[in-house]
Amino acid sequence: MLDRLVAWARRIRRDVHALYLAARDPRTPWYAKALALGIAAYALSPIDLIPDFIPVLGLLDEALLLPPAILLAVRLIPPEVMAEHREAARRAASRPVSSAGAAMVVLLWLLAALVLLAWFWPGEAD
């Protein structure tokens, strides 16, 4: 069971890298590029929307949200393009790190903090 889980995680990691590569390929349709870039930016970002140290919830975003999103993006990309980039991702020694994805997540956290601050800011009493 553990071997199957490890193999599944490796396939997910390979497909995320392949999506990153396919998003930069001119043969990929624009809508597939947009989805693939968003998924790759989030998955490769060193910062998560829900931090991993939060029990249960921290890992649910990767375990529940990422696989269906990856599946959708893979289906939108032409099969020959995806196969080519899966092979390139398999051969790659290291994964790219998405600075843009990290910046996007940091901006979302800052926006959420500003909204909460504005919500709870003491106002004038009537």
C-alpha angles and dihedrals in degrees: 000000000000091000091054091050092050091048090049091051090050091051090050091050091047092048092050090053090045090051090052090053094043091051088062093048116102090217091066115094115247095246091052089047091053093050094042093050092049092050094045093047092052097041095045094042115111088219122066129210087233108031115238093232091070104096115252096340092065093064098035094077091060095039100044109023104036102055096055091044091051091048091052093048092047090053091052093054118080109261095236091052092048092047091051093050094043088058091047090049091049091053095045115107096210139019122244117247117227112226089175090055091050091049091050092052092046090051091050091051091048091049091050090049091050092049091050091046092051091046095052098034109123109248133192114296115234 
